[in-house]
mmCIF file of C-alpha atoms in Angstrom:
data_model
loop_
_atom_site.group_PDB
_atom_site.id
_atom_site.type_symbol
_atom_site.label_atom_id
_atom_site.label_comp_id
_atom_site.label_asym_id
_atom_site.label_seq_id
_atom_site.Cartn_x
_atom_site.Cartn_y
_atom_site.Cartn_z
ATOM 1 C CA MET A 256 -55.124 1.692 -34.097
ATOM 2 C CA ILE A 257 -53.309 1.221 -37.118
ATOM 3 C CA SER A 258 -49.526 2.130 -37.999
ATOM 4 C CA ALA A 259 -47.311 3.715 -40.285
ATOM 5 C CA VAL A 260 -46.173 1.296 -42.583
ATOM 6 C CA ARG A 261 -43.825 -1.060 -40.658
ATOM 7 C CA TYR A 262 -42.352 -3.036 -43.361
ATOM 8 C CA VAL A 263 -42.063 -2.957 -47.079
ATOM 9 C CA THR A 264 -41.479 -6.707 -48.625
ATOM 10 C CA VAL A 265 -39.085 -6.576 -51.518
ATOM 11 C CA ALA A 266 -38.165 -9.957 -53.418
ATOM 12 C CA VAL A 267 -34.699 -10.260 -54.322
ATOM 13 C CA ARG A 268 -32.492 -13.062 -56.392
ATOM 14 C CA ASP A 269 -29.724 -13.075 -53.701
ATOM 15 C CA LEU A 270 -30.414 -12.354 -50.219
ATOM 16 C CA ASP A 271 -26.853 -11.598 -49.208
ATOM 17 C CA ARG A 272 -26.092 -9.767 -52.081
ATOM 18 C CA ALA A 273 -29.033 -7.468 -51.487
ATOM 19 C CA CYS A 274 -28.190 -6.763 -47.946
ATOM 20 C CA ARG A 275 -24.757 -5.725 -48.701
ATOM 21 C CA PHE A 276 -26.274 -3.367 -51.025
ATOM 22 C CA TYR A 277 -28.196 -1.489 -48.517
ATOM 23 C CA GLU A 278 -26.066 -1.671 -45.889
ATOM 24 C CA GLU A 279 -23.216 -0.156 -47.694
ATOM 25 C CA THR A 280 -25.212 2.325 -49.446
ATOM 26 C CA PHE A 281 -27.663 3.303 -46.469
ATOM 27 C CA ASP A 282 -25.801 1.954 -43.384
ATOM 28 C CA TYR A 283 -28.686 -0.394 -42.941
ATOM 29 C CA LEU A 284 -28.151 -2.897 -40.085
ATOM 30 C CA PRO A 285 -29.565 -6.509 -39.918
ATOM 31 C CA HIS A 286 -32.652 -6.682 -37.543
ATOM 32 C CA ALA A 287 -33.656 -10.387 -38.147
ATOM 33 C CA ARG A 288 -32.945 -13.490 -40.638
ATOM 34 C CA ALA A 289 -34.996 -16.329 -40.712
ATOM 35 C CA THR A 290 -36.257 -19.289 -43.045
ATOM 36 C CA VAL A 291 -40.104 -19.596 -43.440
ATOM 37 C CA THR A 292 -42.333 -21.711 -45.246
ATOM 38 C CA GLY A 293 -46.000 -23.426 -44.670
ATOM 39 C CA ALA A 294 -49.432 -23.179 -45.382
ATOM 40 C CA ALA A 295 -49.672 -20.097 -42.590
ATOM 41 C CA PHE A 296 -47.102 -17.939 -44.984
ATOM 42 C CA GLU A 297 -49.088 -19.521 -48.062
ATOM 43 C CA GLN A 298 -51.942 -17.651 -47.110
ATOM 44 C CA LEU A 299 -50.022 -14.541 -46.041
ATOM 45 C CA TRP A 300 -47.488 -14.017 -48.744
ATOM 46 C CA ARG A 301 -49.359 -15.842 -51.326
ATOM 47 C CA LEU A 302 -46.549 -18.049 -51.546
ATOM 48 C CA PRO A 303 -46.923 -21.141 -53.877
ATOM 49 C CA ALA A 304 -47.219 -24.688 -52.103
ATOM 50 C CA GLY A 305 -43.822 -26.094 -50.947
ATOM 51 C CA MET A 306 -42.141 -22.652 -51.189
ATOM 52 C CA THR A 307 -39.272 -21.925 -48.772
ATOM 53 C CA ALA A 308 -38.373 -18.374 -48.580
ATOM 54 C CA GLU A 309 -35.482 -16.608 -47.187
ATOM 55 C CA VAL A 310 -36.094 -13.568 -45.153
ATOM 56 C CA ALA A 311 -34.223 -10.573 -43.656
ATOM 57 C CA VAL A 312 -35.119 -7.309 -41.987
ATOM 58 C CA LEU A 313 -32.915 -4.595 -42.336
ATOM 59 C CA GLY A 314 -33.295 -0.701 -41.384
ATOM 60 C CA PRO A 315 -31.339 1.922 -39.093
ATOM 61 C CA VAL A 316 -30.575 1.448 -35.597
ATOM 62 C CA GLY A 317 -33.590 1.394 -33.572
ATOM 63 C CA ALA A 318 -36.307 1.983 -36.402
ATOM 64 C CA ASP A 319 -39.313 0.267 -35.683
ATOM 65 C CA SER A 320 -41.698 1.577 -38.858
ATOM 66 C CA GLY A 321 -39.957 2.019 -42.441
ATOM 67 C CA ARG A 322 -37.975 -1.351 -42.390
ATOM 68 C CA LEU A 323 -37.215 -3.364 -45.433
ATOM 69 C CA ARG A 324 -37.828 -6.809 -45.568
ATOM 70 C CA LEU A 325 -36.356 -8.743 -48.199
ATOM 71 C CA ILE A 326 -37.279 -11.995 -49.278
ATOM 72 C CA ALA A 327 -35.429 -14.522 -51.606
ATOM 73 C CA PHE A 328 -37.343 -17.660 -52.804
ATOM 74 C CA ASP A 329 -36.087 -21.201 -53.717
ATOM 75 C CA ARG A 330 -37.625 -21.040 -56.906
ATOM 76 C CA PRO A 331 -36.338 -18.460 -59.776
ATOM 77 C CA GLY A 332 -38.488 -15.307 -60.745
ATOM 78 C CA GLU A 333 -38.422 -11.931 -62.997
ATOM 79 C CA PRO A 334 -38.875 -8.565 -62.215
ATOM 80 C CA TYR A 335 -42.450 -8.137 -62.319
ATOM 81 C CA TRP A 336 -42.039 -4.578 -63.542
ATOM 82 C CA GLY A 337 -39.907 -5.760 -66.263
ATOM 83 C CA ASP A 338 -37.670 -3.102 -67.411
ATOM 84 C CA TYR A 339 -40.000 -0.182 -66.641
ATOM 85 C CA GLY A 340 -41.156 -0.141 -70.056
ATOM 86 C CA SER A 341 -44.958 0.780 -68.687
ATOM 87 C CA PRO A 342 -44.105 2.747 -65.376
ATOM 88 C CA GLN A 343 -47.984 4.006 -65.710
ATOM 89 C CA ASP A 344 -49.015 0.345 -64.491
ATOM 90 C CA HIS A 345 -50.466 0.265 -60.991
ATOM 91 C CA GLY A 346 -48.972 -1.260 -57.979
ATOM 92 C CA LEU A 347 -46.086 -0.673 -55.571
ATOM 93 C CA TYR A 348 -43.342 0.908 -57.061
ATOM 94 C CA ALA A 349 -40.644 2.434 -55.551
ATOM 95 C CA LEU A 350 -38.775 2.932 -52.103
ATOM 96 C CA ASN A 351 -37.923 6.478 -50.808
ATOM 97 C CA ILE A 352 -35.025 6.842 -48.824
ATOM 98 C CA ARG A 353 -33.928 10.522 -47.387
ATOM 99 C CA VAL A 354 -30.091 11.197 -47.230
ATOM 100 C CA PRO A 355 -27.931 13.849 -46.007
ATOM 101 C CA GLU A 356 -26.214 14.622 -49.118
ATOM 102 C CA ILE A 357 -27.629 13.292 -52.321
ATOM 103 C CA GLY A 358 -24.292 13.758 -54.687
ATOM 104 C CA ALA A 359 -22.527 11.365 -51.860
ATOM 105 C CA ALA A 360 -25.379 8.754 -51.857
ATOM 106 C CA VAL A 361 -25.846 8.390 -55.263
ATOM 107 C CA GLN A 362 -21.829 7.385 -55.518
ATOM 108 C CA ARG A 363 -22.395 4.731 -52.796
ATOM 109 C CA LEU A 364 -25.373 3.596 -54.639
ATOM 110 C CA ARG A 365 -23.285 2.904 -57.510
ATOM 111 C CA ALA A 366 -20.389 1.479 -56.021
ATOM 112 C CA ALA A 367 -22.312 -1.099 -53.955
ATOM 113 C CA GLY A 368 -23.900 -2.379 -57.277
ATOM 114 C CA GLY A 369 -27.054 0.280 -58.217
ATOM 115 C CA ARG A 370 -27.406 2.198 -61.397
ATOM 116 C CA SER A 371 -29.054 5.761 -61.871
ATOM 117 C CA LYS A 372 -32.381 6.210 -63.728
ATOM 118 C CA SER A 373 -32.656 10.044 -63.679
ATOM 119 C CA SER A 374 -30.054 12.489 -62.215
ATOM 120 C CA PRO A 375 -30.611 14.510 -59.098
ATOM 121 C CA THR A 376 -33.260 17.282 -59.770
ATOM 122 C CA ARG A 377 -34.295 20.084 -57.469
ATOM 123 C CA TRP A 378 -38.370 20.789 -57.008
ATOM 124 C CA THR A 379 -40.436 22.360 -54.440
ATOM 125 C CA VAL A 380 -42.487 20.073 -52.273
ATOM 126 C CA THR A 381 -44.223 22.611 -50.270
ATOM 127 C CA PRO A 382 -43.461 26.458 -49.602
ATOM 128 C CA GLN A 383 -41.570 24.994 -46.524
ATOM 129 C CA VAL A 384 -39.772 21.945 -48.058
ATOM 130 C CA SER A 385 -37.298 21.715 -51.336
ATOM 131 C CA ALA A 386 -35.911 18.574 -52.578
ATOM 132 C CA TRP A 387 -33.003 17.477 -54.583
ATOM 133 C CA ASP A 388 -34.659 14.046 -56.185
ATOM 134 C CA SER A 389 -32.853 11.119 -57.498
ATOM 135 C CA LEU A 390 -34.215 7.669 -59.197
ATOM 136 C CA SER A 391 -31.998 4.985 -58.858
ATOM 137 C CA TYR A 392 -32.129 1.157 -59.432
ATOM 138 C CA ASP A 393 -30.991 -1.314 -57.117
ATOM 139 C CA PRO A 394 -29.321 -4.505 -58.104
ATOM 140 C CA ASP A 395 -32.491 -6.077 -58.335
ATOM 141 C CA GLY A 396 -33.826 -3.454 -60.456
ATOM 142 C CA VAL A 397 -36.356 -1.883 -57.926
ATOM 143 C CA ILE A 398 -36.804 1.466 -58.211
ATOM 144 C CA LEU A 399 -34.848 3.759 -55.520
ATOM 145 C CA ASP A 400 -36.128 7.333 -54.791
ATOM 146 C CA VAL A 401 -33.003 9.007 -53.141
ATOM 147 C CA PHE A 402 -33.380 12.587 -51.824
ATOM 148 C CA GLU A 403 -31.789 15.294 -49.722
ATOM 149 C CA LEU A 404 -34.363 17.824 -48.501
ATOM 150 C CA GLU A 405 -33.835 21.586 -47.363
ATOM 151 C CA THR A 406 -36.468 22.585 -44.963
ATOM 152 C CA ALA A 407 -37.641 25.847 -42.988
ATOM 153 C CA PRO A 408 -36.993 25.702 -39.210
ATOM 154 C CA GLY A 409 -40.716 23.761 -37.722
ATOM 155 C CA SER A 410 -41.780 22.442 -41.094
ATOM 156 C CA LEU A 411 -43.093 18.837 -41.121
ATOM 157 C CA MET A 412 -39.833 17.422 -42.298
ATOM 158 C CA ASP A 413 -37.348 19.479 -40.405
ATOM 159 C CA ASP A 414 -36.843 16.684 -37.134
ATOM 160 C CA TYR A 415 -34.086 14.883 -38.901
ATOM 161 C CA ASP A 416 -31.050 13.212 -37.167
ATOM 162 C CA GLY A 417 -28.385 13.840 -40.107
ATOM 163 C CA GLY A 418 -28.031 10.413 -41.690
ATOM 164 C CA CYS A 419 -29.664 7.784 -43.771
ATOM 165 C CA THR A 420 -33.482 6.868 -42.849
ATOM 166 C CA ALA A 421 -35.621 4.253 -42.650
ATOM 167 C CA LEU A 422 -37.904 4.038 -45.613
ATOM 168 C CA GLN A 423 -39.646 7.379 -45.673
ATOM 169 C CA THR A 424 -41.801 6.338 -48.214
ATOM 170 C CA ILE A 425 -43.779 3.577 -50.442
ATOM 171 C CA CYS A 426 -44.832 4.425 -53.367
ATOM 172 C CA LEU A 427 -47.893 3.351 -55.178
ATOM 173 C CA HIS A 428 -48.472 4.293 -58.968
ATOM 174 C CA SER A 429 -52.375 4.444 -59.213
ATOM 175 C CA GLY A 430 -55.160 4.629 -61.421
ATOM 176 C CA ASP A 431 -57.248 7.259 -59.469
ATOM 177 C CA ALA A 432 -55.091 9.127 -56.913
ATOM 178 C CA ARG A 433 -58.293 10.620 -55.329
ATOM 179 C CA GLN A 434 -59.630 7.225 -54.700
ATOM 180 C CA SER A 435 -56.628 5.904 -53.248
ATOM 181 C CA ALA A 436 -56.179 8.618 -50.837
ATOM 182 C CA ARG A 437 -59.534 8.136 -49.599
ATOM 183 C CA PHE A 438 -59.081 4.341 -48.831
ATOM 184 C CA TYR A 439 -55.643 5.398 -46.931
ATOM 185 C CA ALA A 440 -57.527 8.071 -45.164
ATOM 186 C CA ALA A 441 -60.008 5.531 -43.933
ATOM 187 C CA LEU A 442 -56.958 3.772 -42.329
ATOM 188 C CA GLY A 443 -56.117 6.922 -40.345
ATOM 189 C CA PHE A 444 -53.562 8.326 -43.144
ATOM 190 C CA ARG A 445 -53.468 12.281 -43.437
ATOM 191 C CA PRO A 446 -52.167 14.409 -46.499
ATOM 192 C CA TRP A 447 -49.250 15.882 -46.236
ATOM 193 C CA TYR A 448 -49.591 17.496 -49.552
ATOM 194 C CA ASP A 449 -51.671 16.970 -52.804
ATOM 195 C CA LYS A 450 -50.494 18.546 -55.963
ATOM 196 C CA MET A 451 -50.320 18.513 -59.907
ATOM 197 C CA ILE A 452 -46.362 18.274 -60.802
ATOM 198 C CA GLU A 453 -45.958 19.322 -64.215
ATOM 199 C CA ARG A 454 -42.634 19.724 -66.504
ATOM 200 C CA MET A 455 -40.622 16.882 -64.841
ATOM 201 C CA GLU A 456 -41.539 14.284 -67.575
ATOM 202 C CA GLY A 457 -38.007 14.016 -68.167
ATOM 203 C CA PHE A 458 -37.218 13.263 -64.670
ATOM 204 C CA PHE A 459 -39.987 10.561 -64.378
ATOM 205 C CA LYS A 460 -39.439 9.357 -68.202
ATOM 206 C CA ILE A 461 -43.036 9.698 -69.014
ATOM 207 C CA PRO A 462 -44.676 11.269 -72.405
ATOM 208 C CA ALA A 463 -44.156 15.187 -72.834
ATOM 209 C CA GLY A 464 -47.408 16.729 -71.211
ATOM 210 C CA THR A 465 -47.960 14.302 -68.838
ATOM 211 C CA PRO A 466 -48.507 15.737 -65.624
ATOM 212 C CA LEU A 467 -48.425 13.917 -62.339
ATOM 213 C CA HIS A 468 -51.215 13.857 -59.503
ATOM 214 C CA ASN A 469 -48.701 13.119 -56.351
ATOM 215 C CA ILE A 470 -50.497 12.774 -52.779
ATOM 216 C CA ASN A 471 -48.289 12.122 -50.041
ATOM 217 C CA MET A 472 -49.639 10.702 -46.869
ATOM 218 C CA VAL A 473 -48.780 10.318 -43.714
ATOM 219 C CA MET A 474 -49.730 8.978 -40.230
ATOM 220 C CA PRO A 475 -50.132 11.913 -37.672
ATOM 221 C CA ASP A 476 -47.779 9.959 -35.087
ATOM 222 C CA SER A 477 -44.981 9.333 -37.474
ATOM 223 C CA PRO A 478 -45.091 12.140 -39.875
ATOM 224 C CA SER A 479 -41.557 11.351 -41.784
ATOM 225 C CA ILE A 480 -41.359 7.196 -41.694
ATOM 226 C CA GLY A 481 -43.405 4.980 -43.250
ATOM 227 C CA ARG A 482 -45.590 7.423 -45.092
ATOM 228 C CA ILE A 483 -47.803 6.582 -48.515
ATOM 229 C CA GLU A 484 -47.013 8.269 -51.896
ATOM 230 C CA ILE A 485 -49.790 8.050 -54.336
ATOM 231 C CA ALA A 486 -48.852 8.619 -57.761
ATOM 232 C CA GLN A 487 -51.126 8.944 -60.806
ATOM 233 C CA TYR A 488 -50.238 9.826 -64.663
ATOM 234 C CA VAL A 489 -53.077 11.591 -65.688
ATOM 235 C CA GLY A 490 -54.333 10.935 -69.093
ATOM 236 C CA PHE A 491 -51.760 8.055 -69.503
ATOM 237 C CA PRO A 492 -53.863 5.041 -68.216
ATOM 238 C CA GLY A 493 -52.087 1.668 -67.206
ATOM 239 C CA SER A 494 -53.255 -1.556 -65.649
ATOM 240 C CA SER A 495 -53.444 -3.803 -62.534
ATOM 241 C CA GLN A 496 -49.911 -5.966 -61.990
ATOM 242 C CA ARG A 497 -51.952 -8.198 -59.199
ATOM 243 C CA ASP A 498 -51.335 -11.353 -61.496
ATOM 244 C CA ARG A 499 -47.548 -10.895 -61.775
ATOM 245 C CA ALA A 500 -46.716 -8.947 -58.244
ATOM 246 C CA VAL A 501 -46.651 -12.499 -56.678
ATOM 247 C CA PRO A 502 -43.985 -14.672 -55.433
ATOM 248 C CA PRO A 503 -41.064 -15.745 -56.598
ATOM 249 C CA ASN A 504 -41.369 -12.806 -58.986
ATOM 250 C CA LEU A 505 -38.823 -9.973 -57.874
ATOM 251 C CA GLY A 506 -39.857 -6.318 -56.699
ATOM 252 C CA LEU A 507 -42.117 -4.822 -54.064
ATOM 253 C CA LEU A 508 -44.617 -7.129 -52.741
ATOM 254 C CA SER A 509 -46.558 -5.921 -50.069
ATOM 255 C CA ALA A 510 -46.740 -2.960 -47.439
ATOM 256 C CA SER A 511 -47.099 -4.151 -43.830
ATOM 257 C CA LEU A 512 -49.099 -2.250 -40.846
ATOM 258 C CA GLU A 513 -49.675 -3.006 -37.394
ATOM 259 C CA THR A 514 -52.539 -3.005 -35.720
ATOM 260 C CA THR A 515 -54.021 -3.218 -32.083
ATOM 261 C CA ASP A 516 -57.210 -5.076 -33.286
ATOM 262 C CA LEU A 517 -56.995 -7.004 -36.177
ATOM 263 C CA ALA A 518 -60.539 -8.356 -35.995
ATOM 264 C CA GLU A 519 -61.832 -4.288 -36.039
ATOM 265 C CA THR A 520 -59.224 -3.472 -38.871
ATOM 266 C CA GLY A 521 -60.827 -6.435 -41.059
ATOM 267 C CA LYS A 522 -64.250 -4.841 -40.400
ATOM 268 C CA LEU A 523 -62.761 -1.800 -41.743
ATOM 269 C CA LEU A 524 -61.205 -2.952 -44.452
ATOM 270 C CA ARG A 525 -64.625 -5.048 -45.587
ATOM 271 C CA ALA A 526 -66.454 -1.427 -45.525
ATOM 272 C CA ILE A 527 -63.795 0.097 -47.769
ATOM 273 C CA GLY A 528 -64.090 -2.607 -50.468
ATOM 274 C CA ALA A 529 -60.625 -4.103 -49.388
ATOM 275 C CA GLU A 530 -60.539 -7.786 -50.787
ATOM 276 C CA PRO A 531 -58.934 -10.360 -48.556
ATOM 277 C CA VAL A 532 -55.697 -11.860 -49.983
ATOM 278 C CA GLY A 533 -56.457 -15.146 -48.137
ATOM 279 C CA GLU A 534 -57.029 -16.241 -44.349
ATOM 280 C CA ALA A 535 -55.889 -14.772 -41.042
ATOM 281 C CA VAL A 536 -52.914 -16.630 -39.577
ATOM 282 C CA GLU A 537 -50.795 -16.987 -36.901
ATOM 283 C CA VAL A 538 -47.119 -16.843 -37.939
ATOM 284 C CA ASP A 539 -43.749 -15.969 -36.303
ATOM 285 C CA LEU A 540 -42.878 -12.958 -38.197
ATOM 286 C CA PRO A 541 -39.601 -12.495 -38.758
ATOM 287 C CA GLY A 542 -38.641 -8.973 -36.881
ATOM 288 C CA SER A 543 -42.031 -8.851 -34.908
ATOM 289 C CA GLY A 544 -42.522 -12.487 -33.202
ATOM 290 C CA ALA A 545 -45.656 -14.145 -32.770
ATOM 291 C CA VAL A 546 -48.790 -12.342 -34.663
ATOM 292 C CA ARG A 547 -51.949 -12.813 -36.007
ATOM 293 C CA ALA A 548 -52.123 -11.590 -39.670
ATOM 294 C CA ARG A 549 -53.907 -11.023 -42.897
ATOM 295 C CA SER A 550 -53.214 -9.536 -46.142
ATOM 296 C CA TYR A 551 -55.400 -7.456 -48.522
ATOM 297 C CA TYR A 552 -55.962 -6.096 -51.811
ATOM 298 C CA GLY A 553 -55.780 -2.335 -51.881
ATOM 299 C CA PRO A 554 -57.828 0.061 -54.533
ATOM 300 C CA ASP A 555 -55.067 -0.555 -56.897
ATOM 301 C CA ASP A 556 -54.395 -3.987 -56.235
ATOM 302 C CA GLU A 557 -51.531 -3.548 -53.966
ATOM 303 C CA VAL A 558 -51.076 -6.012 -51.347
ATOM 304 C CA LEU A 559 -51.519 -4.868 -47.531
ATOM 305 C CA GLU A 560 -50.478 -6.998 -44.793
ATOM 306 C CA PHE A 561 -51.785 -6.304 -41.434
ATOM 307 C CA TYR A 562 -50.703 -7.606 -38.189
ATOM 308 C CA GLN A 563 -51.449 -7.810 -34.569
ATOM 309 C CA THR A 564 -48.791 -8.767 -32.046
ATOM 310 C CA LEU A 565 -49.871 -11.866 -29.947
#
């Protein structure tokens, strides 16, 4: 069995600054902190030989999925998305976090050192759910989709405790949304919605007349946290960021999923065409303890880490 997304790994310049930003903006708490290095992490995380990484795991109280894994390396890097001048390129793109009130959340984000990209905009997600959606940057230039939901009683997203959530969604820009959705369906994800979004080019900062094919995938046992959101700008082709989305460059580097059987998961991944990043290794994973893990490339060269607790 494969889980929803347990962690999203984000490389940052200054670990203490990044931790303060997420603590002050979203009330996240530290779950673990460690220093990692060595051959096993070089295989799993594509670290250059001899590199050391400082790691902090953050999230709301009690979160076991949708946690944020911040990493600062002992060598300088640059944001691999640059200034987002090519937003159509493929790869892990944004972190999506639900908040109780969008206006107050954006104010807190700015006060903590973030900046806005697109002002809150209301759109209909499904007949039962509408969103006040905003795009912002964290201090390292990572895109944050911060949103407030209006939900009908009994809808999929109606179960909400009224606080800032763990990472509800990791967003993936794809060259082929349907192909990507088939890949994640094979892992156990199921579509919450599959729609073409039009007339929001100003919000997404894309050329006029470019529709967004948006497929939001959920794990049945975790419908709100740890989802995969697939986004394709139709008719606006991009390119893989596989060679740029590597340490020590900054940005979203991987999504981590837990499995009850890493060997069987490896067979499944090979059957659906996933390419291994490195060999399987045993490591002490900050926040999870002793695990056996292996990373693979997804259909748009996004890195997915699968781990089994030992």
